[in-house]
XYZ file of C-alpha atoms in Angstrom:
430
model
C 0.000 0.000 0.000
C 1.244 3.497 -0.809
C 1.703 5.320 2.480
C 2.729 8.627 0.953
C -0.852 9.908 0.918
C -3.794 9.232 3.175
C -3.757 5.462 3.788
C -7.520 5.118 3.888
C -7.855 6.851 0.531
C -5.319 4.593 -1.163
C -6.443 1.205 0.148
C -7.952 -0.878 -2.656
C -10.558 -2.413 -0.377
C -11.750 -1.112 2.928
C -13.536 -2.673 5.853
C -16.174 -5.200 4.808
C -18.516 -5.717 7.755
C -21.341 -8.253 7.507
C -24.420 -8.784 9.693
C -24.779 -12.074 11.547
C -27.247 -13.873 13.804
C -25.785 -13.267 17.228
C -25.915 -15.842 19.993
C -27.115 -14.245 23.214
C -27.985 -15.438 26.686
C -31.672 -15.838 27.468
C -31.972 -13.505 30.497
C -34.730 -15.701 31.935
C -32.384 -18.682 32.087
C -29.394 -17.118 33.880
C -28.977 -15.428 37.253
C -28.239 -12.073 35.614
C -26.519 -10.882 32.469
C -23.768 -9.335 34.591
C -23.142 -12.708 36.257
C -22.469 -14.476 32.942
C -20.061 -11.916 31.450
C -16.286 -11.834 31.744
C -13.371 -9.658 30.702
C -11.594 -10.919 27.539
C -9.747 -14.212 27.997
C -6.280 -12.637 28.262
C -7.357 -10.256 31.031
C -8.556 -13.051 33.344
C -5.078 -13.781 34.660
C -5.494 -14.683 38.314
C -6.809 -18.078 39.412
C -8.918 -16.385 42.071
C -10.476 -14.161 39.402
C -11.190 -17.173 37.218
C -12.770 -19.095 40.082
C -14.868 -16.095 41.060
C -16.241 -15.815 37.536
C -17.015 -19.528 37.449
C -18.916 -19.260 40.698
C -20.847 -16.120 39.687
C -23.186 -18.256 37.594
C -22.955 -21.814 36.234
C -23.306 -20.327 32.760
C -20.544 -17.714 32.963
C -18.848 -17.244 29.579
C -15.442 -17.975 31.153
C -16.400 -21.681 30.961
C -16.174 -21.304 27.185
C -13.264 -18.902 26.735
C -11.074 -20.424 29.502
C -12.282 -23.993 30.064
C -10.577 -25.866 32.913
C -9.352 -29.455 32.398
C -6.161 -31.478 32.644
C -4.939 -31.201 29.038
C -5.480 -28.655 26.242
C -7.413 -31.216 24.201
C -9.709 -31.946 27.148
C -10.216 -28.225 27.784
C -11.255 -27.589 24.197
C -13.576 -30.592 24.056
C -15.105 -29.467 27.335
C -15.785 -26.007 25.889
C -17.372 -27.578 22.808
C -19.604 -29.804 24.958
C -20.562 -26.861 27.145
C -21.500 -24.719 24.144
C -23.570 -27.510 22.578
C -25.315 -28.071 25.901
C -26.162 -24.412 26.389
C -27.551 -24.207 22.858
C -29.693 -27.316 23.275
C -30.994 -26.094 26.651
C -31.811 -22.639 25.303
C -29.325 -20.902 27.591
C -27.876 -19.345 24.448
C -30.195 -18.628 21.525
C -29.602 -17.186 18.048
C -31.328 -13.945 17.160
C -34.005 -14.460 14.484
C -32.499 -12.040 11.942
C -28.929 -11.168 10.986
C -27.900 -7.778 12.254
C -25.099 -5.393 13.051
C -24.991 -4.789 16.803
C -24.534 -1.365 18.375
C -22.613 -1.696 21.637
C -22.257 0.941 24.337
C -20.081 1.074 27.456
C -20.088 3.710 30.201
C -18.261 4.027 33.482
C -18.624 6.246 36.524
C -16.003 8.748 35.343
C -17.970 9.959 32.341
C -16.295 7.679 29.792
C -18.640 6.750 26.947
C -17.683 4.333 24.191
C -19.911 3.185 21.361
C -19.155 0.994 18.388
C -20.606 -1.557 16.038
C -20.207 -5.348 16.138
C -20.287 -7.502 13.015
C -18.248 -10.085 11.154
C -15.331 -8.594 9.237
C -13.810 -9.983 6.049
C -10.329 -11.248 6.856
C -7.568 -9.620 4.839
C -3.883 -9.990 4.153
C -1.493 -7.524 5.795
C -0.441 -6.384 2.316
C -3.964 -5.058 1.701
C -3.525 -2.442 4.418
C -7.128 -2.828 5.595
C -6.544 -4.134 9.125
C -3.313 -2.892 10.677
C -1.653 -4.892 13.454
C 0.699 -3.008 15.739
C 2.095 -5.853 17.858
C 3.795 -9.176 17.265
C 2.066 -12.336 18.473
C 3.190 -15.405 20.402
C 2.780 -18.605 18.346
C 1.738 -20.744 21.308
C -1.141 -18.374 22.138
C -2.364 -18.409 18.529
C -2.215 -22.212 18.525
C -4.193 -22.337 21.790
C -6.933 -19.985 20.537
C -7.098 -21.788 17.178
C -7.644 -25.144 18.859
C -10.467 -23.676 20.952
C -12.157 -22.075 17.932
C -11.861 -25.284 15.921
C -13.441 -27.297 18.726
C -16.326 -24.881 19.329
C -16.744 -23.663 15.717
C -17.471 -20.267 17.214
C -16.126 -16.766 17.732
C -16.699 -16.457 21.473
C -15.696 -12.802 21.938
C -15.180 -9.850 19.574
C -11.842 -8.223 18.822
C -11.581 -4.473 19.419
C -10.660 -2.538 16.266
C -10.500 1.239 15.850
C -10.803 3.455 12.809
C -10.708 7.205 12.248
C -13.988 8.461 10.820
C -15.055 12.067 10.526
C -16.582 12.179 13.985
C -20.242 12.864 14.636
C -21.098 13.487 10.966
C -20.418 9.964 9.673
C -23.194 7.662 8.482
C -22.147 4.960 10.940
C -21.953 7.296 13.943
C -25.335 8.809 13.076
C -26.869 5.318 12.945
C -25.203 4.316 16.214
C -26.420 7.387 18.064
C -29.928 7.055 16.667
C -30.077 3.467 17.959
C -28.704 4.537 21.350
C -31.802 6.686 21.851
C -34.041 3.605 21.610
C -34.702 0.822 24.129
C -31.832 -1.731 23.984
C -31.919 -5.479 23.471
C -30.072 -5.818 26.749
C -28.646 -3.630 29.483
C -26.508 -4.624 32.450
C -23.897 -3.231 34.827
C -20.916 -5.429 35.569
C -18.922 -5.722 38.782
C -16.272 -3.282 37.540
C -18.868 -0.495 37.413
C -19.253 -0.415 33.640
C -22.737 -0.319 32.188
C -23.321 -2.145 28.905
C -26.134 -1.793 26.361
C -26.701 -3.595 23.055
C -28.977 -2.939 20.068
C -29.405 -4.695 16.709
C -29.655 -3.004 13.310
C -31.482 -5.361 10.943
C -32.962 -2.998 8.344
C -31.265 -3.907 5.022
C -31.124 -0.282 3.835
C -29.529 0.918 7.076
C -27.089 -2.000 7.075
C -26.094 -1.239 3.466
C -25.415 2.424 4.278
C -23.203 1.490 7.230
C -21.311 -1.082 5.191
C -20.719 1.481 2.418
C -19.428 4.010 4.955
C -17.048 1.552 6.617
C -15.725 0.400 3.233
C -13.878 3.740 3.001
C -11.777 3.029 6.068
C -8.953 0.918 7.433
C -8.748 -0.252 11.047
C -6.102 -0.615 13.732
C -6.194 -3.696 15.948
C -6.594 -2.191 19.406
C -7.080 -5.463 21.267
C -7.036 -8.996 19.885
C -3.858 -9.502 17.850
C -3.727 -13.185 18.760
C -7.372 -13.730 17.882
C -6.933 -11.908 14.555
C -3.939 -14.128 13.781
C -6.104 -17.092 14.819
C -8.897 -16.020 12.470
C -6.411 -15.826 9.613
C -4.902 -19.227 10.430
C -8.314 -20.900 10.520
C -9.360 -19.221 7.280
C -6.337 -20.799 5.590
C -7.543 -24.227 6.739
C -10.990 -23.935 5.130
C -11.646 -23.611 1.389
C -13.205 -20.260 0.519
C -15.987 -19.217 0.512
C -16.771 -20.311 4.058
C -17.872 -18.755 7.376
C -14.179 -18.789 8.343
C -13.581 -15.967 5.841
C -14.951 -13.554 8.475
C -14.279 -12.935 12.160
C -16.216 -11.260 14.961
C -15.119 -7.670 15.711
C -16.171 -4.481 17.474
C -15.343 -1.349 15.444
C -15.001 1.965 17.284
C -14.526 5.347 15.592
C -11.939 6.985 17.837
C -12.526 10.367 16.185
C -15.900 10.265 17.964
C -15.163 7.958 20.908
C -11.459 8.056 21.886
C -10.152 4.966 23.655
C -7.970 4.869 26.727
C -4.499 3.464 26.218
C -2.895 1.671 29.141
C 0.257 -0.354 29.619
C 0.572 -4.120 29.903
C 2.984 -5.103 32.642
C 5.443 -8.006 32.913
C 5.938 -10.477 35.721
C 9.265 -12.313 35.812
C 8.644 -15.675 37.450
C 11.168 -16.825 40.036
C 13.417 -13.779 39.654
C 13.760 -11.856 42.932
C 13.851 -8.089 42.656
C 17.311 -7.964 44.200
C 18.695 -10.112 41.400
C 16.960 -8.059 38.689
C 18.390 -4.862 40.144
C 21.900 -6.276 40.591
C 22.094 -7.040 36.879
C 21.230 -3.417 36.080
C 24.194 -2.021 38.022
C 26.024 0.510 35.872
C 23.595 0.098 32.980
C 20.594 2.104 34.218
C 19.974 4.611 36.981
C 18.022 2.962 39.816
C 16.144 4.881 42.534
C 14.277 3.236 45.412
C 10.829 4.743 46.046
C 9.185 4.009 49.397
C 5.833 5.451 48.332
C 2.356 4.093 47.491
C 1.678 2.650 44.037
C -0.082 5.773 42.750
C 2.888 8.006 43.623
C 5.327 5.519 42.123
C 3.350 5.548 38.868
C 3.437 9.360 38.868
C 7.222 9.211 39.191
C 7.327 6.722 36.308
C 5.226 9.045 34.145
C 7.494 12.008 34.869
C 10.618 10.014 34.074
C 9.094 8.535 30.903
C 8.722 12.040 29.492
C 12.509 12.290 29.382
C 13.372 8.814 28.117
C 12.997 5.105 28.753
C 11.770 4.293 32.252
C 10.345 1.316 34.162
C 9.203 0.497 37.692
C 10.374 -2.718 39.342
C 8.424 -4.113 42.292
C 7.990 -7.265 44.324
C 10.057 -6.656 47.453
C 7.753 -4.205 49.217
C 9.147 -1.100 47.517
C 9.245 0.408 44.036
C 12.432 0.930 42.079
C 12.490 3.528 39.311
C 14.772 2.331 36.504
C 15.667 4.970 33.916
C 18.498 6.713 32.036
C 19.867 3.670 30.203
C 23.494 3.725 29.110
C 23.488 4.962 25.474
C 26.232 2.506 24.535
C 24.122 -0.351 25.884
C 21.182 0.728 23.724
C 23.349 1.077 20.627
C 24.622 -2.492 21.123
C 21.262 -4.119 21.816
C 18.443 -2.267 20.000
C 18.085 -3.174 16.300
C 18.874 -0.318 13.937
C 16.638 -1.356 11.031
C 13.470 0.323 12.383
C 12.310 3.956 12.699
C 13.481 6.038 15.643
C 9.946 6.040 17.075
C 10.163 2.243 17.356
C 13.754 2.148 18.625
C 12.949 4.509 21.504
C 9.817 2.709 22.724
C 9.965 1.490 26.314
C 8.702 -1.893 25.104
C 11.514 -2.097 22.557
C 14.154 -1.358 25.178
C 12.506 -3.789 27.590
C 12.481 -6.658 25.105
C 15.704 -6.010 23.178
C 17.879 -4.744 26.019
C 16.525 -5.874 29.383
C 14.893 -9.216 28.611
C 17.133 -10.448 25.808
C 20.476 -9.014 26.901
C 20.549 -8.091 30.599
C 18.132 -10.548 32.214
C 18.257 -13.191 29.451
C 14.598 -14.165 29.774
C 12.760 -15.440 26.659
C 9.812 -13.156 25.948
C 7.576 -16.010 24.774
C 8.210 -18.537 27.567
C 5.128 -18.556 29.837
C 7.115 -20.389 32.510
C 9.505 -17.434 32.748
C 7.336 -14.372 32.028
C 3.676 -13.355 32.269
C 1.871 -10.381 30.720
C -0.684 -8.796 33.070
C -2.996 -5.836 32.492
C -3.867 -4.995 36.090
C -1.134 -2.956 37.782
C -1.935 -3.796 41.397
C -2.400 -7.474 40.556
C 1.053 -7.579 38.950
C 2.676 -6.128 42.065
C 0.711 -8.385 44.419
C 1.612 -11.507 42.488
C 5.306 -10.561 42.389
C 5.323 -10.012 46.151
C 3.450 -13.249 46.802
C 5.578 -15.413 44.501
C 8.968 -13.808 44.947
C 9.209 -12.573 41.365
C 9.854 -9.219 39.734
C 7.047 -6.986 38.494
C 8.085 -4.718 35.622
C 5.587 -1.866 35.372
C 5.312 0.067 32.116
C 4.140 3.540 31.117
C 1.491 3.569 28.336
C 2.219 4.534 24.733
C 0.180 7.289 23.054
C -2.384 6.088 20.506
C -0.996 8.293 17.737
C 2.430 6.645 18.079
C 0.827 3.205 17.779
C -1.203 4.199 14.710
C 1.699 5.958 12.963
C 3.960 2.926 13.339
C 1.188 0.583 12.177
C 0.664 2.646 9.046
C 4.359 2.290 8.287
C 3.967 -1.474 8.595
C 6.109 -1.550 11.749
C 4.896 -3.791 14.576
C 5.654 -3.047 18.192
C 6.959 -5.646 20.635
C 4.218 -7.993 21.775
C 1.860 -6.852 24.518
C 2.998 -3.237 24.236
C -0.382 -1.594 24.774
C -3.788 -2.114 26.305
C -6.599 -0.185 24.635
C -9.874 0.093 26.438
C -12.447 -0.207 27.580
C -12.486 -3.706 26.129
C -15.794 -5.281 25.131
C -17.245 -7.573 27.764
C -17.269 -11.219 26.725
C -20.648 -12.931 26.853
C -22.973 -10.244 25.504
C -23.027 -11.491 21.910
C -21.279 -14.536 20.374
C -21.086 -15.934 16.868
C -21.546 -19.565 15.927
C -20.070 -20.281 12.521
C -22.770 -22.805 11.643
C -25.741 -20.479 12.370
């Protein structure tokens, strides 16, 4: 794709969103809609969180997206059996007509996010229609692919963003018109977010939205591994087939900006003292005996001047910044733009993990990727590991690099709010 001009104007094909018959919980058959929802699979990181979700309701969606059994094969077969059972019992039912679903999230701080859920035509990276910004871990893609094969379903939507022309766009006008009507469902989850869902089934309205979206390209905000999974499974099935499309939520960030947060690292079995000792002479290290919020403020201030990280796990916080320039020149690849070379995530992966600490970034036995800041610190303190806390990247940096075809190190960003899992699913055989 020619990136000299406006990328969305030069793409040969834009976003191709298709209506589908969503699977939704029958509210009369479950304790409450809030009790059957879950955060996306990769956010449910703590066993206690998983067990709490399972106990909220016997039909919580976590039993499908994170089934519990002895082996991966048993887990996937269990999820498939569970899904078939819920369909036969009427716990989950398919909507009578295909539609595009308007989805709204609000929180207590005034945040409002609205977007549209449908099935998106899968595309090759060379088409420049869907832009990834992070690398993926092969073992995670393999795990998600096995689950999708077993269930023949898209159990939760990816979060994609695009830049429309704000409140004047056809899609935004349709979304906001629907939001003034009674929803198909409304619930407030334990995290304080309220969720509402509507369905657009009118063929004329659907056609206008599809035509509008066809002018745009999208950035993967959350769901790189699931997008890679969609593409892998499409390659396994002769086209045309339902596997040519995947379930997504599209949000116009010109109208509804997302929040961008960091994803933190937990180094298993590496005491903080050892992590710090290996940094001697390579970075400046300052001990901070302050609460988490103040430590994060110090990290933000330091990140304005250069690469900075917070290490935790021993009851204190340690601000790590001012890396030795010679160290960076020896360890950071030089074949990428400056904006990529100076990312905290780049320095973390290329310099700290690969060179200083010598920890493989894709070995789940050695490193975990956790969204919740306090949970990362608590787990490090409980298990004797090292929490590496990151400062978030600005959305414009992510988008600019993606448009250049440059991917960031894996798990570099966390866009949100993420769609709740369990509000609408897609079965590929419906």
